[in-house]
Coordinates of C-alpha atoms in Angstrom, one line a residue:
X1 CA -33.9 -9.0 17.4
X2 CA -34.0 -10.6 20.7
X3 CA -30.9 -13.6 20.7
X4 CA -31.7 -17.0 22.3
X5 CA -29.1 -18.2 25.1
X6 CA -27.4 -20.1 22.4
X7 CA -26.8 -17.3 19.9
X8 CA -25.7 -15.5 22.7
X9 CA -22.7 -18.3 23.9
X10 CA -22.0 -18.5 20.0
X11 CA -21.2 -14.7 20.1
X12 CA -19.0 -14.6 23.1
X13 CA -17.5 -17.4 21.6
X14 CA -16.9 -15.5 18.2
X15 CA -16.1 -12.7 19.7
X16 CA -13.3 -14.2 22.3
X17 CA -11.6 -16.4 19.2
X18 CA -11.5 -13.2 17.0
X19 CA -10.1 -11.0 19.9
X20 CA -7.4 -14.1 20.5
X21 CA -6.6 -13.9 16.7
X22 CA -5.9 -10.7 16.9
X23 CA -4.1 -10.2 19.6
X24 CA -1.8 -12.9 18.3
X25 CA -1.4 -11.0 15.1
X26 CA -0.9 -7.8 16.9
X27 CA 2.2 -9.1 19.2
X28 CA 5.0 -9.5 16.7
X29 CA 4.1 -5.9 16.2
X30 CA 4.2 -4.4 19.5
X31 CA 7.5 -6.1 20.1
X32 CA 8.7 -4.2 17.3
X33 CA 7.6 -1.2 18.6
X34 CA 8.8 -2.0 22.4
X35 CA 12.5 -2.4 20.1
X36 CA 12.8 0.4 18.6
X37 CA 11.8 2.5 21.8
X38 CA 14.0 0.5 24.2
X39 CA 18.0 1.2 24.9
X40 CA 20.4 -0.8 23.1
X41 CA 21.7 -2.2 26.7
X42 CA 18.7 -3.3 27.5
X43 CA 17.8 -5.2 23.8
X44 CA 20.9 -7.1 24.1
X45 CA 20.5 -8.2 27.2
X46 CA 17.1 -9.9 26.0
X47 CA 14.8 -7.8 28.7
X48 CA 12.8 -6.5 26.3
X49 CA 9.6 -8.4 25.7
X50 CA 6.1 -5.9 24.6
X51 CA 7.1 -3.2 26.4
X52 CA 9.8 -0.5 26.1
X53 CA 12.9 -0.8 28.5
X54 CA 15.6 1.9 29.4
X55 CA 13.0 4.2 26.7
X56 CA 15.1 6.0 24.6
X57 CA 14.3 8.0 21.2
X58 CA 17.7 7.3 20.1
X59 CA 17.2 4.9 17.1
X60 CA 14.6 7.3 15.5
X61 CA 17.0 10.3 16.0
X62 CA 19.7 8.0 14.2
X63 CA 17.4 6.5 11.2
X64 CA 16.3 9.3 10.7
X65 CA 19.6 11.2 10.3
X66 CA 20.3 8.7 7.7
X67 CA 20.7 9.6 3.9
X68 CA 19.8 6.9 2.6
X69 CA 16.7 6.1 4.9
X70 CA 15.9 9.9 4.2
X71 CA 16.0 9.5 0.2
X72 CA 14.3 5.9 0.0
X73 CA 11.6 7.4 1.9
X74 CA 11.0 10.4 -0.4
X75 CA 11.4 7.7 -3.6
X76 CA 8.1 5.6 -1.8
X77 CA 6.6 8.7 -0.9
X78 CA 6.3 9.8 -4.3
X79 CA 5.7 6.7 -6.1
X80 CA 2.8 6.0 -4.2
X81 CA 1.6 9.5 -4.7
X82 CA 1.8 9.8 -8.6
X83 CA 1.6 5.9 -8.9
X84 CA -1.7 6.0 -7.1
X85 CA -2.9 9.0 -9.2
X86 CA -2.4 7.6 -12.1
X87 CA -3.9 4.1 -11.7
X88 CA -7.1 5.7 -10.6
X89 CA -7.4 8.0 -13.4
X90 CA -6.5 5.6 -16.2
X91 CA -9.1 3.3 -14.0
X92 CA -12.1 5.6 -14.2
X93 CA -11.3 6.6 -18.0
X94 CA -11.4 2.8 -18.4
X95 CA -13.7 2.0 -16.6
X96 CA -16.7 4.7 -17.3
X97 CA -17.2 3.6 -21.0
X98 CA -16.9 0.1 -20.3
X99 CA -20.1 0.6 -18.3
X100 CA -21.9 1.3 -21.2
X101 CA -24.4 -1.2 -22.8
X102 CA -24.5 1.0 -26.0
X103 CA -21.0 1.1 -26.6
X104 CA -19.8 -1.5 -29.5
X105 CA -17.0 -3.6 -28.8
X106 CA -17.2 -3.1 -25.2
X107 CA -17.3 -6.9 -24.4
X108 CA -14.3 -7.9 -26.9
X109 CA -12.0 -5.1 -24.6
X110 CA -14.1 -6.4 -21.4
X111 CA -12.1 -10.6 -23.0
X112 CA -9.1 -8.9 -23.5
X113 CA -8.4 -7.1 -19.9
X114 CA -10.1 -10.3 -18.4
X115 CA -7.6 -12.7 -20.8
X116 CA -4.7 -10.5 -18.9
X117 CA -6.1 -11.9 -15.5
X118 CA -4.9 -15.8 -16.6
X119 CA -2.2 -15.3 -18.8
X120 CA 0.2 -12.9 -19.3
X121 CA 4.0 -12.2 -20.9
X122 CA 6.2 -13.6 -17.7
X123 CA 9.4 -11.9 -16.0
X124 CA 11.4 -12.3 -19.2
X125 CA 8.6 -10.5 -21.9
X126 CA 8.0 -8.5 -19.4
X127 CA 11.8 -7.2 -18.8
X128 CA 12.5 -7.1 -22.0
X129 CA 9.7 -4.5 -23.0
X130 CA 10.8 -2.4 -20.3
X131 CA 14.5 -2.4 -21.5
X132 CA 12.8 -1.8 -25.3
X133 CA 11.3 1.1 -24.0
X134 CA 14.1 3.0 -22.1
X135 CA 12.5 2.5 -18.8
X136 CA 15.3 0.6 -17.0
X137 CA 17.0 2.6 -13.8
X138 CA 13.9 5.2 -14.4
X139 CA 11.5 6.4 -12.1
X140 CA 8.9 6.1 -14.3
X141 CA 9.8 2.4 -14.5
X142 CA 7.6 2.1 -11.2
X143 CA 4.5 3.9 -12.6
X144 CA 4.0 3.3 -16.8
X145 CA 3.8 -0.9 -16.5
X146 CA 1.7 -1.1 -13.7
X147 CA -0.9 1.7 -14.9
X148 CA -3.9 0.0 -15.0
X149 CA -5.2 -3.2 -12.9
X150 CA -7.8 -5.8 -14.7
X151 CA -9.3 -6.6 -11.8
X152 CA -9.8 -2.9 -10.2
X153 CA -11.7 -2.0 -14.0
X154 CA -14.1 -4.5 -13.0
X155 CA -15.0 -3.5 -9.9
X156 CA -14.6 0.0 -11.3
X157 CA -16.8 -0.7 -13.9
X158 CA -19.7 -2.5 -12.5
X159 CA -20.1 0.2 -9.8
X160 CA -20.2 2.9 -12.4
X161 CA -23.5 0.4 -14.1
X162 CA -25.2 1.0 -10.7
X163 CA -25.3 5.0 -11.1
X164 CA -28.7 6.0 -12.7
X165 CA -28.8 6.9 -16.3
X166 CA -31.1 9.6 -16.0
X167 CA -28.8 11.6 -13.9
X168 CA -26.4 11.1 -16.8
X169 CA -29.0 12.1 -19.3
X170 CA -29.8 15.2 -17.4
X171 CA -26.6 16.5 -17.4
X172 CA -25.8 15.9 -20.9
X173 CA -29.1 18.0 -21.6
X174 CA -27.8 20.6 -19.9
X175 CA -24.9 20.7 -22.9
X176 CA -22.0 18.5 -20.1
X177 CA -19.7 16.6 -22.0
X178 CA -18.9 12.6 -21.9
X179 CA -15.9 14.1 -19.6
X180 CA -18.0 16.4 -17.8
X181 CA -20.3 14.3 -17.0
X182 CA -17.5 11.6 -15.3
X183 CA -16.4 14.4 -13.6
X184 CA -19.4 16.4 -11.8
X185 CA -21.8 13.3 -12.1
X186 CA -20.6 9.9 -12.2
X187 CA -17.1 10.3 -9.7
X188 CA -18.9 12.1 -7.1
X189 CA -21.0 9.4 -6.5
X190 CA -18.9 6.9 -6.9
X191 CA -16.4 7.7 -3.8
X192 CA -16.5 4.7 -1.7
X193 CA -14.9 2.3 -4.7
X194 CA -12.7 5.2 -5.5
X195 CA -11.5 5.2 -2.0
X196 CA -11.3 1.5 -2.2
X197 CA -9.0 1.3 -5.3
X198 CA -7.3 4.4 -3.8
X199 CA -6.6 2.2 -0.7
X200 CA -5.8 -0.6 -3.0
X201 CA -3.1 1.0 -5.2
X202 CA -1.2 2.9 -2.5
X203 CA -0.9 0.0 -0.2
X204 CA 0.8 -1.9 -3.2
X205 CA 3.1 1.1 -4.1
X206 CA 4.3 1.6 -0.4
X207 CA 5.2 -2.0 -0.2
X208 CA 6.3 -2.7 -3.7
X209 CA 9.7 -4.1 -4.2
X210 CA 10.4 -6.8 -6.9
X211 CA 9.8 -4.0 -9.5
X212 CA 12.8 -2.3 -8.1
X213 CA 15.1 -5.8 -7.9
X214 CA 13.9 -6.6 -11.7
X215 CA 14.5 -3.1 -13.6
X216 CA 16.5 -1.0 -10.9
X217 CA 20.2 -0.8 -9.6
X218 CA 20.6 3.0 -9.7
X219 CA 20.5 3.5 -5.4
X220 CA 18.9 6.5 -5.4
X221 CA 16.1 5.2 -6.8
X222 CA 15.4 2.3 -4.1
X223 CA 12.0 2.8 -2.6
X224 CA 11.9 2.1 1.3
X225 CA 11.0 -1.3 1.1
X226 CA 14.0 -2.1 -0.8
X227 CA 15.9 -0.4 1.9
X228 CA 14.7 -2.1 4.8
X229 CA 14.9 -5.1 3.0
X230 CA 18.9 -4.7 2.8
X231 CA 18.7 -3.7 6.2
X232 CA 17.1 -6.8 7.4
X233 CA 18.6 -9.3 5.5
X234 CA 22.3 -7.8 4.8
X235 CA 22.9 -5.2 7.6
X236 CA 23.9 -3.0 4.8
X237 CA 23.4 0.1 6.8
X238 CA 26.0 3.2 7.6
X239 CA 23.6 4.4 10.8
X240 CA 26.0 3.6 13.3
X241 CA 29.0 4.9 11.5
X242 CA 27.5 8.4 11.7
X243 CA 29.4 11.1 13.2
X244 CA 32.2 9.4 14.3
X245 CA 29.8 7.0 15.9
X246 CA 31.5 3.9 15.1
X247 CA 34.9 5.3 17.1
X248 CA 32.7 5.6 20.4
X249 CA 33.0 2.3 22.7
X250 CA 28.8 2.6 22.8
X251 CA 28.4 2.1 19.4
X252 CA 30.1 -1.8 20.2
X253 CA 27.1 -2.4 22.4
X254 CA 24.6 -0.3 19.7
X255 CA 21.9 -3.0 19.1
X256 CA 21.5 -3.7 15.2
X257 CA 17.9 -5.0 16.1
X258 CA 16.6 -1.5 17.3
X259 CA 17.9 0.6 14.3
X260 CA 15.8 -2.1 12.2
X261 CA 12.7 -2.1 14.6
X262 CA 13.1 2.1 14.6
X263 CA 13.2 1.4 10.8
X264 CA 10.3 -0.8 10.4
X265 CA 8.2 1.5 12.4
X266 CA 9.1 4.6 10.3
X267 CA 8.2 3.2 7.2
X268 CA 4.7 1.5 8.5
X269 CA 3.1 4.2 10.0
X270 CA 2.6 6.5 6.8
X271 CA 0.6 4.1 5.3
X272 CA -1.5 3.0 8.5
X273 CA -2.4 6.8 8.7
X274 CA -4.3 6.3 5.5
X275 CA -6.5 3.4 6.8
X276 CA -8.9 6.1 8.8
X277 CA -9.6 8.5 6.4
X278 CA -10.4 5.5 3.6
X279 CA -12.2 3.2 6.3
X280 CA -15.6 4.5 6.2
X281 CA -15.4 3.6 1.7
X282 CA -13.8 0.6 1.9
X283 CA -16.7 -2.1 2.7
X284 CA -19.2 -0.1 1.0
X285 CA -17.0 0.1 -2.1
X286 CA -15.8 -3.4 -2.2
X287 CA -19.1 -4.7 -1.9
X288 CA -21.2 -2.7 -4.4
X289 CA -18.7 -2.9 -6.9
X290 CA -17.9 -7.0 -6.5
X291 CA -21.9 -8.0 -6.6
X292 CA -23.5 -5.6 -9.5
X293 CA -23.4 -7.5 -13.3

């Protein structure tokens, strides 16, 4: 469609406010990364600016030597892998016969997971379950009360209305299961809001924390984020006691702010690696699933 000379301007225009917006968002960022590459001389000096200065690998080499970075990192790295399996599997199981017009009582359970979405128990219910159920200072503690989201079953469920019955019907014909026929049928064709609430979940894992204040205090089972967070706001860190470290006049002059930047960077790119491979489902999914009844 051919744009008149207006249309045109108003897309330059769009396009140059969007591009300014997101360069804005991007800088904090970048300075972060020029940080953590950048020699602690020149940090506390105050050279650097979006660019690396003096660039040195030498805050990576000592995060990453650290125990305690080391072991959150494996805590978040497996949360988010078994948390995020099992939220979407409850999910579909919930989900898939809550499509179902034939199904009685479907729109009493539909009240009571959307009743969770206004109200629910509060902190102190909520705490007090856990403690009822033995899951304080567990690992499990991260997974079990956070299984299932109300508002990924609905957009779970009103994707899975939108695959054709007789599909369904064939298969069961051909003797497939109600499991079965989830399985081979319905899931395979339902990737792109799979992906979404993949993409949804993990995100939410990888940067959970409050879970981990509330329920946890056994260390070993701090997540990254809760890491980090001491990092940042307590300086709680033995990175620059390593190896006799602290005894070397250098270490005097080691700039806090790079460990942290070095840090920060670590624990972000594992989950911006996931963004490519989820992309290509995530606007489909969203959108299917959020305008079908």
């Amino acid at each position: 469609m051919r744009l008149t000379r207006g249309e045109r301007l108003a897309s330059r225009l769009n396009y140059l406010i969007l591009g300014f917006i997101a360069l804005l968002a991007l800088l904090p960022f970048l300075h972060i990364v020029a940080q953590s590459f950048s020699s602690h001389q020149a940090i506390t000096s105050g050279r650097v600016t979006l660019w690396p200065v003096d660039f040195s690998f030498e805050a990576y080499m000592k995060v990453l030597r650290e125990h305690a970075f080391v072991n959150a990192f494996k805590v978040s790295l497996l949360r988010t892998a078994i948390g995020t399996l099992v939220n979407v599997v409850i999910t579909c199981m919930l989900a898939y016969p809550l499509s179902k017009v034939y199904i009685k009582g479907r729109s009493a359970i539909m009240f009571l997971i959307v009743f969770t979405m206004l109200f629910n128990g509060g902190m102190i219910p909520t705490f007090l379950v856990v403690k009822a159920t033995g899951l304080l200072n567990s690992f499990w503690v991260y997974i079990i009360p956070g299984a299932v989201s109300a508002f990924n079953v609905i957009i779970m469920k009103n994707f899975f209305q939108g695959v054709p019955p007789e599909l369904e019907e064939s298969a069961k014909i051909d003797g497939s299961s109600n499991i079965g026929t989830l399985v081979r049928i319905v899931v395979p064709l339902s990737m792109p809001v799979i992906a979404t609430i993949t993409l949804f979940h993990a995100v939410g894992h990888w940067n959970a924390f409050f879970d981990t204040v509330l329920y946890v205090t056994d260390r070993n089972l701090f997540p990254l984020q809760v890491y980090l967070r001491e990092l940042i706001m307590f300086n709680q860190s033995n990175i620059s006691n390593n190896n006799g470290y602290a005894a070397n006049i250098d270490s005097t002059l080691l700039a806090l702010e790079s460990l942290k930047a070095a840090a920060l960077i670590a624990s972000t790119v594992p989950i911006l690696l996931v963004y490519p491979f989820l992309q290509k489902h995530f606007v489909k999914g969203i959108t299917l699933g959020s305008v079908k009844g």
